[in-house]
Structure formats: C-alpha cells, structure tokens
C-alpha cells in the first residue's frame, strides 16, 4: 500500500524541515495572478532549540517555502513561494503565495511607451527584481502604454483587465518563472492520459462545439494623429469583446483580435475532473482524456487544485484550450 509522504522546507533566520503534515491545499491557475498554498501543521510540533509554546512560532511573513509531496519515497516539488500569514493557534496554519508575493510589494517607475512591444514593457516593469519572465509571443505589441500603478502586481492586473493578458508563475527547474500572454506557452509541457474507470475518480464535464459559441471582437486603435483603425471578427450575434489598444497598425490589431477571439471560442469539453496525486499535473500541461460519456480529446490545463493530507492525495484538474476535440 502506498504511503503518503511530504517534506516542507521553510527558510528564514533558521531553516525548518517538516516531514509530517495534517493538510496541504495548493491552487495553480493561469487566470489568477497568484498561485497559493495553505499548510496545516501537526498539532504537536517540536521547535528544536525553542521553548515549547503552541501560541508562538518562529515562522515569519516572507520566509521561503518549498513543498514536496508524493507516495513512499517519490517526492515531487509541488510549490515554491513565501509565507503570507501564519495563524499561530493550534494547529498552526500557514498561508503562502508564489513569487507574486514579492511583486505585490515592488514599486515601479512611471514610464510612457509608444508603439511598444509587450517585451519592452515587461523588461521595464521587472527591472531589478531578479524575476525571470517569458512571453508566449515575443512579437505581441501593446501599442501606446503608460505604467502608472502602485506595484508590479497591480500593473500586471492592469494588463489582464485591459489587454486580456494572463500573468502567472510556473515552476521551471525548481524556480518560479513568470509567463505573460494571450495564449498558452509551448515550452515545458508534459503529456498525461486519463481514463474514466482507471485514473479518473469523478468528473464534471459538458461538451460544446466551437460553432455553438457565439462571440464577436470589436477592436479599435487610435494613432498619434487620432486616426481610428477598427477590426471586427466573429459572429454577428453573441457576446461582444471590446478591445482598445492605441498605437497599433491594422495588421497588429487584427492579430490581437484573432487571438482574443480564439481564446474565447474554445469548444470541446468544459469542466474538471478529480484524479490521484500521481501523475503530478501542472498548469499548461497536456492531458489526453477519455471521460465516461463525453467525447475524448486532448486539452491544455487551465487550473489544478491539489489537496494532500488525512483524506489522501488528490488533484482537481480544470481543462483549458482544446488541442484536438
């Protein structure tokens, strides 16, 4: 019988390693700026070298956290980030965030860009942070843009709300790497197979043909002489997606509009399924899925909720973009 194993490493003024755990909940989501992790430590903890006081812990906000989970001796890295809060009551509950925790505290200098590549804006936003970033599309332009928000995280949220650009961290070679883009990245993707009755515990799906999803993009851009360019793509009826990005050519605006429409009109399976803790799936990975009643297909992963503890080791995986319905 497989045994649950964990290793939690917390690095502050001193390094603490916990090899037992009551519960762990991790949420990875490409549509959210921040991946989170909540840890519940065992009730009886021995803080070596410290007085046994259940109402105070040596753990502090900002301490680095690494979470490894698995069965028997096969541990895999599932989260790396920083402590956001510590509830020192018994049992101790630790809430953590990935490297977005750092960007929520970093200020940026205001700067105006003209006809800018997203790459130029991101290099300015992340200057001197030490954060590695990768763009899904290095050629994507954001036109005339001005950084004006209080923190880097606020600026990334602005890019999400106005330009529909997702910003999220992925763990690559043990380090958090920031990804930004309209579509899914092509690098560092693993492929897994899931089948109902074999490694799917439960599922919650509905199937929609792409043609059934009605949407239209209305995109506009003004140049420096306030001349207007417009691009309309999609269906005459249905949901309307409005985009305004000043400083783009008609070709650049059309490219942005098409990617936005394609992301909205994702057909195929929608929903999520629950599986075991292995294989370890991460956001942007590929799953080939054979559900109980719906059509099988291949999909990218939008979200994964990982739970580990007294109730076992599970993953609740939400499907994203179809690769083949």
Coordinates of C-alpha atoms in Angstrom, one line a residue:
X1 CA 0.0 0.0 0.0
X2 CA 1.3 3.4 -0.9
X3 CA 2.1 5.7 1.9
X4 CA 1.7 9.5 1.8
X5 CA 5.0 11.4 2.3
X6 CA 5.8 15.1 2.4
X7 CA 8.7 17.4 3.0
X8 CA 8.1 21.1 3.9
X9 CA 11.1 23.3 4.0
X10 CA 10.8 26.8 5.4
X11 CA 13.8 29.1 5.2
X12 CA 14.0 32.3 7.4
X13 CA 16.6 33.1 10.0
X14 CA 16.7 29.4 10.5
X15 CA 15.7 26.5 8.2
X16 CA 12.9 24.3 9.4
X17 CA 12.0 21.0 7.8
X18 CA 8.7 19.2 8.4
X19 CA 8.2 15.6 7.3
X20 CA 4.6 15.3 8.6
X21 CA 1.6 17.3 7.6
X22 CA -2.1 17.4 8.5
X23 CA -3.2 19.1 5.3
X24 CA -2.0 20.9 2.3
X25 CA -4.0 22.8 -0.3
X26 CA -2.3 24.2 -3.5
X27 CA -4.1 26.1 -6.2
X28 CA -2.4 26.7 -9.6
X29 CA -4.4 28.9 -12.0
X30 CA -3.3 30.7 -15.2
X31 CA -6.3 33.1 -14.9
X32 CA -5.2 34.3 -11.5
X33 CA -2.1 36.3 -10.8
X34 CA -1.2 34.3 -7.7
X35 CA -0.7 30.6 -7.1
X36 CA -1.4 29.8 -3.4
X37 CA -0.6 27.1 -0.9
X38 CA -2.1 26.6 2.6
X39 CA -0.4 24.3 5.1
X40 CA -1.8 22.9 8.3
X41 CA 1.0 21.5 10.5
X42 CA 0.5 18.7 13.0
X43 CA -0.8 19.7 16.5
X44 CA 2.2 18.6 18.3
X45 CA 5.3 20.3 16.9
X46 CA 8.8 20.3 18.5
X47 CA 10.6 23.6 17.7
X48 CA 14.2 22.4 18.3
X49 CA 16.1 24.9 20.4
X50 CA 13.0 26.9 21.3
X51 CA 10.6 26.7 24.3
X52 CA 7.5 24.6 23.5
X53 CA 4.9 27.3 23.1
X54 CA 2.0 26.5 20.8
X55 CA 0.9 30.1 20.6
X56 CA 4.1 31.4 19.1
X57 CA 6.1 30.1 16.2
X58 CA 9.5 31.2 14.8
X59 CA 7.9 31.3 11.3
X60 CA 7.6 34.8 9.8
X61 CA 6.0 36.5 6.9
X62 CA 8.3 36.4 3.9
X63 CA 10.1 33.2 4.8
X64 CA 10.7 31.0 1.8
X65 CA 8.6 27.8 1.5
X66 CA 9.2 24.7 -0.6
X67 CA 6.6 21.9 -0.7
X68 CA 7.4 18.4 -1.9
X69 CA 4.6 15.8 -1.9
X70 CA 4.3 12.1 -3.0
X71 CA 3.9 8.5 -2.2
X72 CA 6.6 6.4 -0.4
X73 CA 9.9 8.0 -1.2
X74 CA 8.9 9.5 -4.6
X75 CA 8.6 13.2 -3.6
X76 CA 8.0 15.8 -6.3
X77 CA 8.2 19.6 -6.0
X78 CA 4.6 21.0 -6.0
X79 CA 5.0 24.6 -4.7
X80 CA 7.7 27.2 -4.0
X81 CA 6.9 30.6 -2.6
X82 CA 6.8 32.7 0.5
X83 CA 4.8 32.9 3.7
X84 CA 2.0 35.4 3.6
X85 CA 0.4 34.8 7.0
X86 CA 0.9 32.5 10.0
X87 CA -2.0 31.6 12.2
X88 CA -0.1 30.5 15.3
X89 CA -3.1 28.9 17.0
X90 CA -3.1 25.1 17.3
X91 CA -2.8 23.6 14.7
X92 CA -0.5 26.1 13.0
X93 CA -1.9 27.2 9.6
X94 CA 0.5 28.8 7.1
X95 CA -0.8 30.7 4.0
X96 CA 1.7 31.1 1.2
X97 CA 1.9 32.7 -2.2
X98 CA 4.3 32.2 -5.1
X99 CA 6.7 34.9 -6.2
X100 CA 3.8 37.2 -6.9
X101 CA 4.1 37.8 -3.2
X102 CA 7.3 39.8 -3.9
X103 CA 5.8 41.7 -6.9
X104 CA 2.9 42.9 -4.7
X105 CA 5.4 44.8 -2.7
X106 CA 7.6 46.2 -5.5
X107 CA 7.0 49.6 -6.9
X108 CA 7.7 50.6 -10.5
X109 CA 8.7 53.9 -12.1
X110 CA 6.1 55.5 -14.3
X111 CA 7.0 55.4 -18.0
X112 CA 5.3 56.2 -21.3
X113 CA 5.8 53.8 -24.2
X114 CA 4.9 54.5 -27.9
X115 CA 4.1 51.5 -30.2
X116 CA 5.7 49.2 -27.7
X117 CA 6.3 45.5 -27.7
X118 CA 5.0 43.7 -24.6
X119 CA 8.6 42.6 -24.1
X120 CA 9.7 46.3 -23.7
X121 CA 7.0 46.9 -21.1
X122 CA 7.8 43.8 -19.1
X123 CA 11.5 44.5 -19.1
X124 CA 10.8 47.9 -17.5
X125 CA 8.2 46.5 -15.1
X126 CA 10.5 43.7 -13.8
X127 CA 13.7 45.7 -13.8
X128 CA 16.0 45.0 -10.8
X129 CA 13.5 42.4 -9.4
X130 CA 15.5 39.3 -10.3
X131 CA 12.3 37.7 -11.7
X132 CA 12.8 35.7 -14.9
X133 CA 9.9 36.1 -17.4
X134 CA 8.9 34.5 -20.6
X135 CA 6.4 35.8 -23.2
X136 CA 4.1 33.4 -25.0
X137 CA 4.5 35.6 -28.1
X138 CA 7.7 37.8 -28.3
X139 CA 6.2 39.8 -31.2
X140 CA 3.0 40.9 -29.4
X141 CA 2.5 44.7 -29.2
X142 CA 0.6 46.7 -26.6
X143 CA 0.9 50.0 -28.6
X144 CA 1.0 53.3 -26.6
X145 CA 1.2 52.2 -23.0
X146 CA 2.0 54.0 -19.7
X147 CA 2.9 52.3 -16.5
X148 CA 1.1 54.0 -13.7
X149 CA 0.1 51.5 -11.0
X150 CA 1.5 51.4 -7.5
X151 CA 3.1 48.0 -7.6
X152 CA 4.2 45.5 -10.2
X153 CA 1.3 43.1 -9.4
X154 CA -1.1 46.0 -9.9
X155 CA 0.4 46.7 -13.3
X156 CA 0.1 43.0 -14.3
X157 CA -3.6 43.2 -13.2
X158 CA -4.0 46.2 -15.4
X159 CA -2.6 44.2 -18.4
X160 CA -5.1 41.5 -17.6
X161 CA -8.1 43.7 -17.4
X162 CA -7.4 46.0 -20.4
X163 CA -5.5 43.7 -22.7
X164 CA -6.7 40.2 -21.5
X165 CA -3.1 39.2 -20.9
X166 CA -2.7 36.4 -18.3
X167 CA 0.3 36.6 -15.9
X168 CA 1.1 33.6 -13.8
X169 CA 4.1 31.8 -12.4
X170 CA 5.2 28.3 -13.4
X171 CA 7.8 26.3 -11.6
X172 CA 10.6 25.5 -14.1
X173 CA 13.7 23.6 -12.8
X174 CA 12.8 24.4 -9.2
X175 CA 12.4 28.2 -9.8
X176 CA 9.3 30.4 -10.3
X177 CA 9.2 31.8 -13.9
X178 CA 6.6 34.5 -14.8
X179 CA 4.7 33.8 -18.0
X180 CA 2.6 36.5 -19.8
X181 CA 0.5 36.2 -22.8
X182 CA -2.9 35.8 -24.5
X183 CA -2.5 32.1 -25.3
X184 CA -0.8 29.1 -23.7
X185 CA 3.0 28.6 -23.8
X186 CA 4.6 25.9 -25.8
X187 CA 7.6 25.1 -23.6
X188 CA 8.0 22.8 -20.6
X189 CA 4.8 20.8 -21.1
X190 CA 4.3 17.2 -20.1
X191 CA 1.5 15.0 -21.5
X192 CA -0.6 12.6 -19.4
X193 CA -3.5 10.2 -20.2
X194 CA -6.6 9.9 -18.0
X195 CA -9.5 7.5 -18.5
X196 CA -12.8 7.1 -16.6
X197 CA -12.8 3.9 -14.5
X198 CA -9.0 3.8 -14.4
X199 CA -7.5 7.0 -13.0
X200 CA -10.4 9.4 -13.1
X201 CA -12.2 9.4 -9.7
X202 CA -15.0 11.7 -10.7
X203 CA -15.8 14.2 -13.5
X204 CA -17.9 17.2 -14.1
X205 CA -18.0 17.9 -17.9
X206 CA -20.1 19.4 -20.6
X207 CA -19.3 19.4 -24.3
X208 CA -19.8 22.3 -26.6
X209 CA -18.9 22.6 -30.3
X210 CA -16.9 25.7 -31.2
X211 CA -19.6 26.7 -33.7
X212 CA -22.1 26.9 -30.8
X213 CA -20.1 29.6 -29.0
X214 CA -21.2 33.0 -30.5
X215 CA -18.9 35.9 -30.0
X216 CA -17.5 38.9 -31.8
X217 CA -14.4 41.0 -31.2
X218 CA -14.6 44.8 -31.8
X219 CA -11.1 46.1 -31.7
X220 CA -10.0 49.7 -32.2
X221 CA -6.8 51.7 -32.2
X222 CA -6.0 55.4 -32.5
X223 CA -2.7 56.6 -33.8
X224 CA -0.8 59.7 -32.7
X225 CA -2.9 61.9 -35.0
X226 CA -6.1 60.4 -33.5
X227 CA -7.0 58.5 -36.7
X228 CA -9.1 55.5 -35.9
X229 CA -8.5 51.9 -37.0
X230 CA -11.1 49.2 -36.4
X231 CA -11.1 45.4 -36.8
X232 CA -14.2 43.2 -36.3
X233 CA -14.1 39.4 -36.2
X234 CA -16.5 36.7 -35.3
X235 CA -20.3 36.3 -35.2
X236 CA -22.8 39.0 -35.8
X237 CA -24.8 37.9 -32.7
X238 CA -23.5 36.7 -29.4
X239 CA -21.1 38.1 -26.8
X240 CA -19.1 41.2 -27.7
X241 CA -15.5 41.5 -26.7
X242 CA -14.3 45.1 -27.0
X243 CA -10.6 45.9 -27.2
X244 CA -8.8 49.3 -27.5
X245 CA -5.1 49.4 -27.9
X246 CA -3.8 52.7 -29.2
X247 CA -0.7 52.9 -31.5
X248 CA -1.2 49.6 -33.3
X249 CA -1.3 49.1 -37.1
X250 CA -4.3 47.4 -38.6
X251 CA -2.4 44.2 -39.0
X252 CA -1.2 44.2 -35.4
X253 CA -4.7 45.0 -34.2
X254 CA -6.1 42.1 -36.3
X255 CA -3.6 39.7 -34.8
X256 CA -4.6 40.7 -31.3
X257 CA -8.3 40.4 -32.1
X258 CA -7.9 37.0 -33.6
X259 CA -6.0 35.6 -30.6
X260 CA -8.6 37.1 -28.3
X261 CA -11.5 35.6 -30.2
X262 CA -9.8 32.1 -30.4
X263 CA -9.3 32.1 -26.7
X264 CA -13.0 32.9 -26.1
X265 CA -14.4 30.4 -28.6
X266 CA -12.8 27.3 -27.1
X267 CA -15.0 24.4 -27.9
X268 CA -14.8 20.8 -26.6
X269 CA -15.0 19.6 -23.0
X270 CA -15.5 22.2 -20.3
X271 CA -15.2 21.5 -16.7
X272 CA -12.9 19.5 -14.4
X273 CA -12.1 16.0 -13.1
X274 CA -10.6 14.6 -10.0
X275 CA -7.7 12.2 -10.0
X276 CA -5.0 10.8 -7.7
X277 CA -1.8 12.7 -6.7
X278 CA 0.2 10.9 -9.4
X279 CA 1.0 11.6 -12.1
X280 CA 1.8 15.2 -11.0
X281 CA 0.0 17.5 -13.4
X282 CA 0.7 21.3 -13.6
X283 CA -0.9 24.2 -15.4
X284 CA -0.1 24.3 -19.1
X285 CA 0.5 20.6 -19.2
X286 CA -1.4 18.4 -21.8
X287 CA -3.9 15.8 -20.9
X288 CA -5.5 13.2 -23.2
X289 CA -8.8 12.4 -21.6
X290 CA -11.4 9.7 -22.1
X291 CA -14.4 10.6 -20.0
X292 CA -17.4 8.4 -19.1
X293 CA -19.9 9.8 -21.7
X294 CA -18.5 12.8 -23.5
X295 CA -16.1 12.8 -26.5
X296 CA -12.5 12.1 -25.7
X297 CA -9.9 14.7 -26.6
X298 CA -6.6 16.4 -25.9
X299 CA -6.5 19.6 -23.8
X300 CA -4.2 22.1 -22.1
X301 CA -4.6 22.6 -18.3
X302 CA -6.0 25.9 -17.0
X303 CA -6.2 25.2 -13.3
X304 CA -5.2 22.5 -10.8
X305 CA -6.3 22.3 -7.2
X306 CA -4.0 19.9 -5.2
X307 CA -5.1 18.5 -1.8
X308 CA -2.9 16.4 0.4
X309 CA -3.4 15.1 3.9
X310 CA -5.7 13.0 6.1
X311 CA -8.1 12.5 3.2
X312 CA -5.5 11.4 0.8
X313 CA -3.7 12.9 -2.2
X314 CA -5.9 14.3 -5.0
X315 CA -5.8 16.7 -7.9
X316 CA -8.9 18.5 -9.3
X317 CA -7.9 19.5 -12.8
X318 CA -9.8 22.0 -14.9
X319 CA -9.5 21.8 -18.7
X320 CA -8.5 24.7 -20.8
X321 CA -7.8 25.1 -24.6
X322 CA -8.5 22.0 -26.7
X323 CA -5.7 20.8 -28.9
X324 CA -8.0 18.2 -30.6
X325 CA -11.6 17.8 -29.5

